[in-house]
Coordinates of C-alpha atoms and ligand atoms in Angstrom, one line a residue:
I1315 CA 0.0 0.0 0.0
D1316 CA 1.2 3.5 -0.8
K1317 CA 0.7 4.9 2.6
T1318 CA 1.2 8.5 1.5
V1319 CA -1.6 8.2 -1.1
S1320 CA -4.0 6.3 1.1
A1321 CA -3.4 8.7 4.0
R1322 CA -4.1 11.7 1.8
D1323 CA -7.2 10.2 0.3
A1324 CA -8.6 9.0 3.6
R1325 CA -11.7 10.6 4.9
P1326 CA -13.0 11.8 7.3
T1327 CA -9.5 12.9 8.4
A1328 CA -9.0 16.6 7.6
Q1329 CA -6.1 17.8 5.5
L1330 CA -4.3 21.0 5.8
D1331 CA -6.0 22.3 2.6
D1332 CA -9.3 22.0 4.3
Y1333 CA -8.3 24.9 6.5
A1334 CA -7.7 27.3 3.6
D1335 CA -11.1 29.0 3.9
L1336 CA -10.7 29.4 7.7
L1337 CA -7.1 30.5 7.8
G1338 CA -6.2 31.8 4.4
R1339 CA -4.2 30.3 1.6
R1340 CA -1.0 32.1 2.5
H1341 CA -1.0 30.7 6.0
I1342 CA -1.6 27.2 4.7
D1343 CA 1.2 27.5 2.1
R1344 CA 3.6 28.7 4.8
I1345 CA 3.0 25.6 6.8
Y1346 CA 3.5 23.4 3.8
R1347 CA 6.8 25.0 3.1
K1348 CA 8.0 24.5 6.7
A1349 CA 6.9 20.9 6.6
A1350 CA 8.7 20.3 3.3
D1351 CA 12.0 21.2 5.0
L1352 CA 11.3 18.6 7.6
S1353 CA 10.2 15.7 5.5
H1354 CA 13.2 13.6 6.5
L1355 CA 11.9 13.4 10.0
H1356 CA 10.4 10.2 11.5
V1357 CA 8.4 11.3 14.5
A1358 CA 7.0 9.2 17.3
H1359 CA 4.5 10.6 19.8
V1360 CA 4.2 8.5 23.0
S1361 CA 1.4 8.9 25.5
S1362 CA -0.5 6.8 28.0
T1363 CA -4.0 6.4 26.4
F1364 CA -5.5 6.3 23.0
Y1365 CA -8.7 7.4 24.4
G1366 CA -10.3 9.8 26.9
G1367 CA -8.9 13.1 27.9
G1368 CA -7.4 16.0 26.0
V1369 CA -4.0 14.5 25.1
A1370 CA -5.6 11.6 23.2
E1371 CA -8.0 14.0 21.6
L1372 CA -5.2 16.2 20.2
L1373 CA -2.8 13.5 19.3
D1374 CA -5.5 11.9 17.2
G1375 CA -5.8 14.9 15.0
L1376 CA -2.2 16.2 15.2
S1377 CA -0.5 12.9 14.3
L1378 CA -2.7 12.5 11.2
L1379 CA -2.1 16.1 10.1
M1380 CA 1.6 15.6 10.5
N1381 CA 1.4 12.6 8.1
H1382 CA -0.7 14.7 5.7
V1383 CA 2.0 17.3 5.4
G1384 CA 4.6 14.6 4.6
I1385 CA 6.2 14.0 8.0
T1386 CA 6.1 10.3 8.9
T1387 CA 4.6 10.3 12.3
G1388 CA 3.5 7.5 14.6
W1389 CA 1.7 7.4 18.0
R1390 CA 2.6 4.8 20.6
V1391 CA 0.7 4.2 23.8
I1392 CA 2.4 2.7 26.9
Q1393 CA 0.7 -0.2 28.7
G1394 CA 0.2 -0.6 32.4
A1395 CA -2.0 -2.3 34.9
P1396 CA -4.4 -0.3 37.1
D1397 CA -1.8 0.0 39.9
F1398 CA 0.6 1.7 37.6
F1399 CA -2.0 4.2 36.5
S1400 CA -3.0 4.7 40.1
I1401 CA 0.5 5.9 40.8
T1402 CA 0.6 8.1 37.7
K1403 CA -2.8 9.6 38.5
K1404 CA -1.4 10.5 42.0
M1405 CA 1.5 12.2 40.2
H1406 CA -0.8 14.0 38.0
N1407 CA -2.8 15.3 41.0
A1408 CA 0.4 16.3 42.8
L1409 CA 1.7 18.1 39.7
Q1410 CA -1.5 20.2 39.8
G1411 CA -0.7 21.1 43.4
G1412 CA -2.0 18.1 45.5
S1413 CA 0.1 16.2 48.0
I1414 CA 1.6 12.8 47.4
N1415 CA 3.1 10.0 49.5
L1416 CA 6.0 9.3 47.2
T1417 CA 7.5 6.0 48.5
D1418 CA 10.4 4.2 47.1
L1419 CA 8.1 1.3 46.3
K1420 CA 5.9 3.6 44.1
K1421 CA 8.9 5.0 42.3
Q1422 CA 10.3 1.6 41.7
H1423 CA 7.0 0.3 40.3
Y1424 CA 6.6 3.4 38.1
E1425 CA 10.1 3.0 36.7
D1426 CA 9.9 -0.7 36.2
I1427 CA 6.7 -0.5 34.2
V1428 CA 8.1 2.2 32.0
Y1429 CA 11.2 0.1 31.5
K1430 CA 9.1 -2.8 30.3
N1431 CA 7.5 -0.5 27.9
A1432 CA 10.9 0.6 26.7
L1433 CA 11.8 -3.0 26.0
R1434 CA 8.8 -3.5 23.7
N1435 CA 8.7 -0.1 22.0
H1436 CA 11.5 0.3 19.6
L1437 CA 12.1 4.0 19.3
D1438 CA 15.8 3.9 18.5
H1439 CA 15.3 4.7 14.8
H1440 CA 13.1 7.7 15.2
N1441 CA 14.8 11.0 14.8
M1442 CA 12.2 13.0 16.7
V1443 CA 10.4 11.6 19.8
V1444 CA 7.7 13.5 21.7
V1445 CA 6.8 12.0 25.1
H1446 CA 3.5 13.3 26.6
D1447 CA 2.9 13.8 30.3
P1448 CA 4.4 12.0 33.3
Q1449 CA 3.3 8.5 32.7
P1450 CA 5.9 7.6 30.0
L1451 CA 8.5 10.2 31.2
P1452 CA 11.3 7.9 32.3
L1453 CA 11.4 6.2 28.8
V1454 CA 14.1 8.7 27.8
Q1455 CA 16.8 6.9 29.7
H1456 CA 16.5 3.6 27.9
Y1457 CA 17.3 4.5 24.3
H1458 CA 20.2 5.2 22.0
R1459 CA 18.8 8.4 20.5
K1460 CA 18.9 9.2 16.8
G1461 CA 17.6 12.7 17.3
P1462 CA 16.0 15.0 19.9
W1463 CA 13.6 13.8 22.6
I1464 CA 11.0 16.3 23.7
W1465 CA 8.8 16.0 26.8
Q1466 CA 5.5 17.7 26.5
C1467 CA 3.6 18.3 29.7
H1468 CA -0.2 19.0 29.5
V1469 CA -1.0 19.5 33.1
D1470 CA -1.5 22.7 35.0
L1471 CA 2.0 23.5 36.4
T1472 CA 1.0 26.6 38.3
A1473 CA 2.2 25.1 41.6
P1474 CA 3.7 21.6 41.2
N1475 CA 4.4 19.6 44.4
V1476 CA 8.0 20.3 45.2
E1477 CA 9.0 16.8 46.2
L1478 CA 7.5 15.2 43.1
W1479 CA 8.9 17.8 40.8
A1480 CA 12.4 17.2 42.2
Y1481 CA 12.0 13.5 41.5
L1482 CA 10.6 13.9 38.0
R1483 CA 13.2 16.6 37.1
S1484 CA 15.9 13.9 37.1
F1485 CA 14.1 12.5 34.0
I1486 CA 12.9 15.7 32.5
E1487 CA 16.5 17.1 32.3
Q1488 CA 17.5 14.1 30.2
Y1489 CA 15.3 15.5 27.4
D1490 CA 16.5 17.9 24.7
G1491 CA 13.4 20.1 25.0
V1492 CA 10.3 20.6 27.2
V1493 CA 7.0 21.8 25.9
V1494 CA 4.2 23.3 28.2
S1495 CA 0.8 24.6 27.3
L1496 CA 1.2 28.1 28.7
D1497 CA 4.1 30.5 29.3
E1498 CA 3.4 30.6 33.0
Y1499 CA 3.9 26.8 33.3
Q1500 CA 7.6 27.1 32.4
Q1501 CA 9.8 25.9 35.3
P1502 CA 13.4 26.6 36.3
L1503 CA 15.1 23.9 34.3
E1504 CA 18.4 23.3 32.5
T1505 CA 16.4 22.0 29.5
P1506 CA 15.2 24.6 26.9
Q1507 CA 11.4 25.2 27.1
R1508 CA 8.7 26.2 24.7
T1509 CA 5.1 26.9 24.9
I1510 CA 2.7 25.2 22.5
P1511 CA -1.0 25.6 23.3
P1512 CA -3.2 22.7 22.3
A1513 CA -5.8 23.0 19.5
I1514 CA -8.9 21.3 18.1
D1515 CA -9.9 19.7 14.8
P1516 CA -13.0 21.6 13.6
F1517 CA -13.8 18.8 11.1
S1518 CA -13.9 15.9 13.5
I1519 CA -17.1 14.3 14.6
K1520 CA -16.8 16.1 17.9
N1521 CA -16.6 19.5 16.3
K1522 CA -18.1 19.5 12.8
E1523 CA -21.3 21.3 12.0
L1524 CA -24.5 19.5 12.9
S1525 CA -28.0 20.1 11.6
T1526 CA -30.7 21.0 14.1
Q1527 CA -32.2 17.6 13.3
E1528 CA -28.9 15.8 14.1
V1529 CA -28.6 17.6 17.4
N1530 CA -32.2 16.8 18.3
E1531 CA -31.8 13.2 17.4
R1532 CA -28.7 12.8 19.6
L1533 CA -30.3 14.4 22.6
A1534 CA -33.5 12.4 22.2
H1535 CA -31.5 9.2 22.0
Y1536 CA -30.5 9.8 25.7
D1537 CA -33.9 11.2 26.7
I1538 CA -32.4 14.6 27.4
P1539 CA -35.3 17.1 27.5
T1540 CA -35.0 20.3 25.5
D1541 CA -38.0 22.1 26.8
L1542 CA -35.8 24.2 29.1
P1543 CA -32.4 25.8 28.4
L1544 CA -29.5 23.4 28.8
V1545 CA -26.6 24.0 31.1
V1546 CA -23.8 21.6 30.2
Q1547 CA -20.4 20.5 31.5
V1548 CA -18.5 17.9 29.5
S1549 CA -15.5 16.5 31.4
R1550 CA -13.7 13.4 32.6
F1551 CA -15.1 12.5 36.0
D1552 CA -12.3 14.1 37.9
R1553 CA -12.4 16.3 41.1
W1554 CA -10.3 19.0 39.4
K1555 CA -13.2 19.5 37.0
D1556 CA -15.4 20.4 40.1
P1557 CA -18.5 18.5 39.2
E1558 CA -19.9 19.1 42.7
G1559 CA -19.4 22.8 42.3
V1560 CA -21.3 22.7 39.0
I1561 CA -24.2 21.0 40.6
E1562 CA -24.2 23.5 43.5
A1563 CA -24.0 26.4 41.1
F1564 CA -26.9 25.0 39.0
K1565 CA -29.1 24.5 42.1
L1566 CA -28.4 28.1 43.2
A1567 CA -29.2 29.4 39.7
T1568 CA -32.4 27.5 39.4
K1569 CA -33.8 29.4 42.3
E1570 CA -34.1 32.2 39.8
I1571 CA -34.4 30.5 36.3
D1572 CA -35.6 27.2 34.9
A1573 CA -33.1 25.0 33.2
T1574 CA -31.8 21.5 32.8
L1575 CA -28.3 20.5 33.8
V1576 CA -26.4 17.8 31.9
L1577 CA -23.1 16.6 33.2
L1578 CA -21.5 14.4 30.6
G1579 CA -18.4 12.5 31.4
N1580 CA -16.2 9.7 30.5
V1581 CA -13.4 7.7 32.1
A1582 CA -10.0 7.6 30.5
T1583 CA -8.1 4.3 30.6
D1584 CA -5.2 6.0 32.4
D1585 CA -7.5 7.6 35.1
P1586 CA -8.6 5.0 37.7
E1587 CA -10.3 7.6 39.9
G1588 CA -13.1 8.3 37.3
K1589 CA -15.5 5.6 38.3
E1590 CA -15.4 6.6 41.9
V1591 CA -16.0 10.2 41.1
Y1592 CA -18.9 9.3 38.8
E1593 CA -20.5 7.1 41.4
S1594 CA -20.2 9.7 44.1
L1595 CA -22.3 12.1 42.0
L1596 CA -25.2 9.7 41.3
D1597 CA -27.2 10.8 44.3
E1598 CA -27.6 14.2 42.7
Q1599 CA -29.4 12.8 39.7
G1600 CA -32.8 14.4 39.5
E1601 CA -35.6 15.5 37.3
R1602 CA -33.6 18.4 36.0
I1603 CA -30.1 17.0 36.7
Y1604 CA -28.7 14.5 34.2
I1605 CA -25.4 12.8 35.0
L1606 CA -24.3 10.7 32.0
S1607 CA -21.3 8.5 31.6
V1608 CA -21.4 7.4 28.0
E1609 CA -18.9 7.3 25.2
D1610 CA -20.5 9.3 22.4
T1611 CA -18.5 11.9 20.6
A1612 CA -21.5 13.1 18.6
L1613 CA -23.4 13.7 21.8
V1614 CA -20.5 15.9 23.1
N1615 CA -20.9 17.9 19.8
A1616 CA -24.7 18.1 20.1
L1617 CA -24.6 19.2 23.8
Q1618 CA -22.0 21.8 23.2
R1619 CA -24.0 23.2 20.3
R1620 CA -27.5 23.1 22.0
A1621 CA -26.4 24.4 25.4
A1622 CA -27.5 27.8 26.5
V1623 CA -24.5 27.8 28.8
V1624 CA -21.4 25.6 28.8
L1625 CA -19.6 25.3 32.1
Q1626 CA -16.1 24.3 32.7
K1627 CA -15.8 25.0 36.3
S1628 CA -12.3 23.5 36.8
L1629 CA -10.2 24.2 39.8
R1630 CA -7.0 23.4 37.9
E1631 CA -6.8 23.0 34.1
G1632 CA -3.8 22.4 32.0
F1633 CA -5.5 23.9 28.9
G1634 CA -9.1 22.7 28.7
L1635 CA -10.0 21.5 25.2
T1636 CA -13.7 21.3 26.2
V1637 CA -13.6 25.1 26.5
T1638 CA -12.0 25.4 23.0
E1639 CA -14.6 23.0 21.6
A1640 CA -17.6 24.9 23.0
M1641 CA -16.1 28.3 22.0
W1642 CA -15.7 27.0 18.5
K1643 CA -19.3 26.1 18.4
G1644 CA -20.3 29.7 19.3
S1645 CA -21.5 28.8 22.7
A1646 CA -21.4 31.0 25.8
V1647 CA -18.9 29.4 28.2
I1648 CA -18.4 30.0 31.9
G1649 CA -15.0 28.8 32.9
G1650 CA -13.1 28.5 36.2
N1651 CA -10.6 31.3 36.4
V1652 CA -7.6 28.9 36.3
G1653 CA -4.8 27.7 34.0
G1654 CA -5.6 27.3 30.3
I1655 CA -9.2 28.4 30.7
R1656 CA -7.9 31.9 31.7
R1657 CA -5.9 32.1 28.5
Q1658 CA -8.8 31.1 26.3
I1659 CA -11.7 33.1 27.7
E1660 CA -11.4 36.9 27.8
D1661 CA -13.8 37.7 30.7
G1662 CA -16.9 39.5 29.5
K1663 CA -15.8 39.4 25.8
T1664 CA -15.6 35.7 24.8
G1665 CA -17.2 34.1 27.8
F1666 CA -17.1 34.5 31.6
L1667 CA -14.4 33.5 34.2
V1668 CA -15.6 32.7 37.7
D1669 CA -13.8 32.2 41.0
S1670 CA -16.6 30.6 43.0
V1671 CA -19.8 28.6 42.9
E1672 CA -21.8 31.8 43.6
E1673 CA -20.3 33.7 40.7
A1674 CA -20.9 30.7 38.4
A1675 CA -24.6 30.7 39.5
E1676 CA -24.9 34.4 38.8
R1677 CA -23.5 34.0 35.3
I1678 CA -25.7 31.1 34.6
V1679 CA -28.8 33.2 35.5
Q1680 CA -27.5 36.1 33.4
L1681 CA -26.8 34.0 30.3
V1682 CA -30.0 32.0 30.5
R1683 CA -31.9 35.3 30.6
D1684 CA -30.0 37.0 27.8
P1685 CA -29.8 35.3 24.4
D1686 CA -28.3 38.3 22.8
L1687 CA -25.4 38.3 25.2
R1688 CA -24.9 34.6 24.5
E1689 CA -24.8 35.2 20.8
R1690 CA -22.3 38.1 21.2
L1691 CA -19.9 36.1 23.5
G1692 CA -20.2 33.0 21.3
Q1693 CA -19.4 34.8 18.1
A1694 CA -16.3 36.4 19.6
A1695 CA -15.3 33.1 21.1
R1696 CA -15.4 31.4 17.7
T1697 CA -13.2 34.0 16.3
T1698 CA -10.6 33.5 19.1
V1699 CA -10.5 29.7 18.4
R1700 CA -10.2 30.3 14.6
D1701 CA -7.3 32.7 15.1
R1702 CA -5.4 30.7 17.8
F1703 CA -6.5 27.2 18.6
L1704 CA -7.1 25.2 15.4
L1705 CA -4.8 22.3 14.7
P1706 CA -2.7 24.0 12.0
H1707 CA -1.6 26.6 14.6
M1708 CA -0.3 23.9 16.8
L1709 CA 1.2 22.0 13.8
E1710 CA 3.1 25.1 12.8
R1711 CA 4.5 25.6 16.3
Y1712 CA 5.7 22.0 16.3
L1713 CA 7.3 22.5 12.9
D1714 CA 9.1 25.6 14.3
L1715 CA 10.2 23.6 17.3
F1716 CA 11.5 20.7 15.2
A1717 CA 13.3 23.1 12.8
G1718 CA 15.0 24.7 15.8
F1719 CA 16.8 21.4 16.4
E1720 CA 18.1 21.2 12.8
T1721 CA 20.6 24.0 13.1
Ligands
UDP2639 N1 -14.5 14.2 26.4 C1 -15.3 13.4 25.7 N2 -16.4 12.8 26.3 C2 -16.7 13.0 27.6 C3 -15.8 13.9 28.4 C4 -14.7 14.5 27.7 O1 -15.1 13.1 24.5 O2 -17.6 12.5 28.1 C5 -13.4 14.9 25.7 C6 -13.6 16.3 25.5 O3 -14.5 16.6 24.5 C7 -12.2 16.8 25.3 C8 -11.4 15.9 26.1 O4 -12.2 14.7 26.4 O5 -11.9 16.7 23.9 C9 -11.0 16.5 27.4 O6 -9.9 17.4 27.2 P1 -9.6 18.6 28.3 O7 -8.4 19.2 27.8 O8 -10.8 19.4 28.4 O9 -9.4 17.9 29.7 P2 -8.5 16.6 30.2 O10 -9.5 15.5 30.2 O11 -7.4 16.4 29.3 O12 -8.1 17.0 31.6

């Protein structure tokens, strides 16, 4: 099979040319030129899940787009039993500011599992390797490198746990480059750092245009009522996403307005806490509160489109692709005033930022009552995403990063 041809002809994966109407021909041609200079690269992305969560979401689109522009790019996923992912989830939580009991046993287990993955993943012939997040981080020490190794961290590094950071740093500094999602996440490190904000694929099932009928059909399929305005949060079931705060804010708001809340979540394979968080919320199910744990990308799309208000009330958020997705759909978004959400939403112009349950409730009331305001914020939000957070923007920054290692 001629992979180049089959990849180019394949649908529904978007190609760079599909973005010409959105970004302009010159922009697209500039990216093609940069990619042509790097066609000798053989890139491998390594992450810890093919599915669930923002990293899988963006690698899905990004790795295909890299192939479309002529850079041979693969995506490997490390394997581990639940106890491995339990340790790495604790690390994730501690990187976002939580505490951790970092025993020698945990470190040993973490490093052993990564070592096993190194034995069965042959990355010695790739001349560009990008390792995502802490789960596969120690891989770097097990290879004869043919080119640069980059560690990309997607978590909110506003205040990483000091003890954990000191431990991880011994691996991080073996890399040739570090990528974070926002400038303020850069850390004091020997290794050179870059900021590359994530991005979305507007042509994917999650983000493409849907007709009113398609939206109705998806919502009806799950018996989600549309008689009242929908307030929606789509998120992994994770405490950092503050699902309890969302429910509380909704209850406060519905003292003044009538609405239906939908909390849609999924559980990533590398997140063992998800099931517990989901189950802890079920008591809150009610006539106007729907808590759904289903895997349905088109439902995510439909909800983000139909919602009168999309919430992302996170307490920490590396970037927050759900915010980008909803903004792209022209929805009015209320986001927690943290991490990547703060860098996407301009308060009062492209959505609202909130610091408390009470503020979230006030904004829900305001938006439900004011369709013109929703329309205004949503249109401005869509423009922000078009100008900054579509996949070609991210691709170009990657190409610039790769090119920087060439000289
Ligand atoms: N997501 C989904 N179904 C769900 C919940 C989340 O497809 O039920 C997707 C969501 O649309 C987004 C990603 O998972 O693309 C979450 O990325 P984000 O950056 O918001 O958060 P993370 O999970 O990486 O912390």
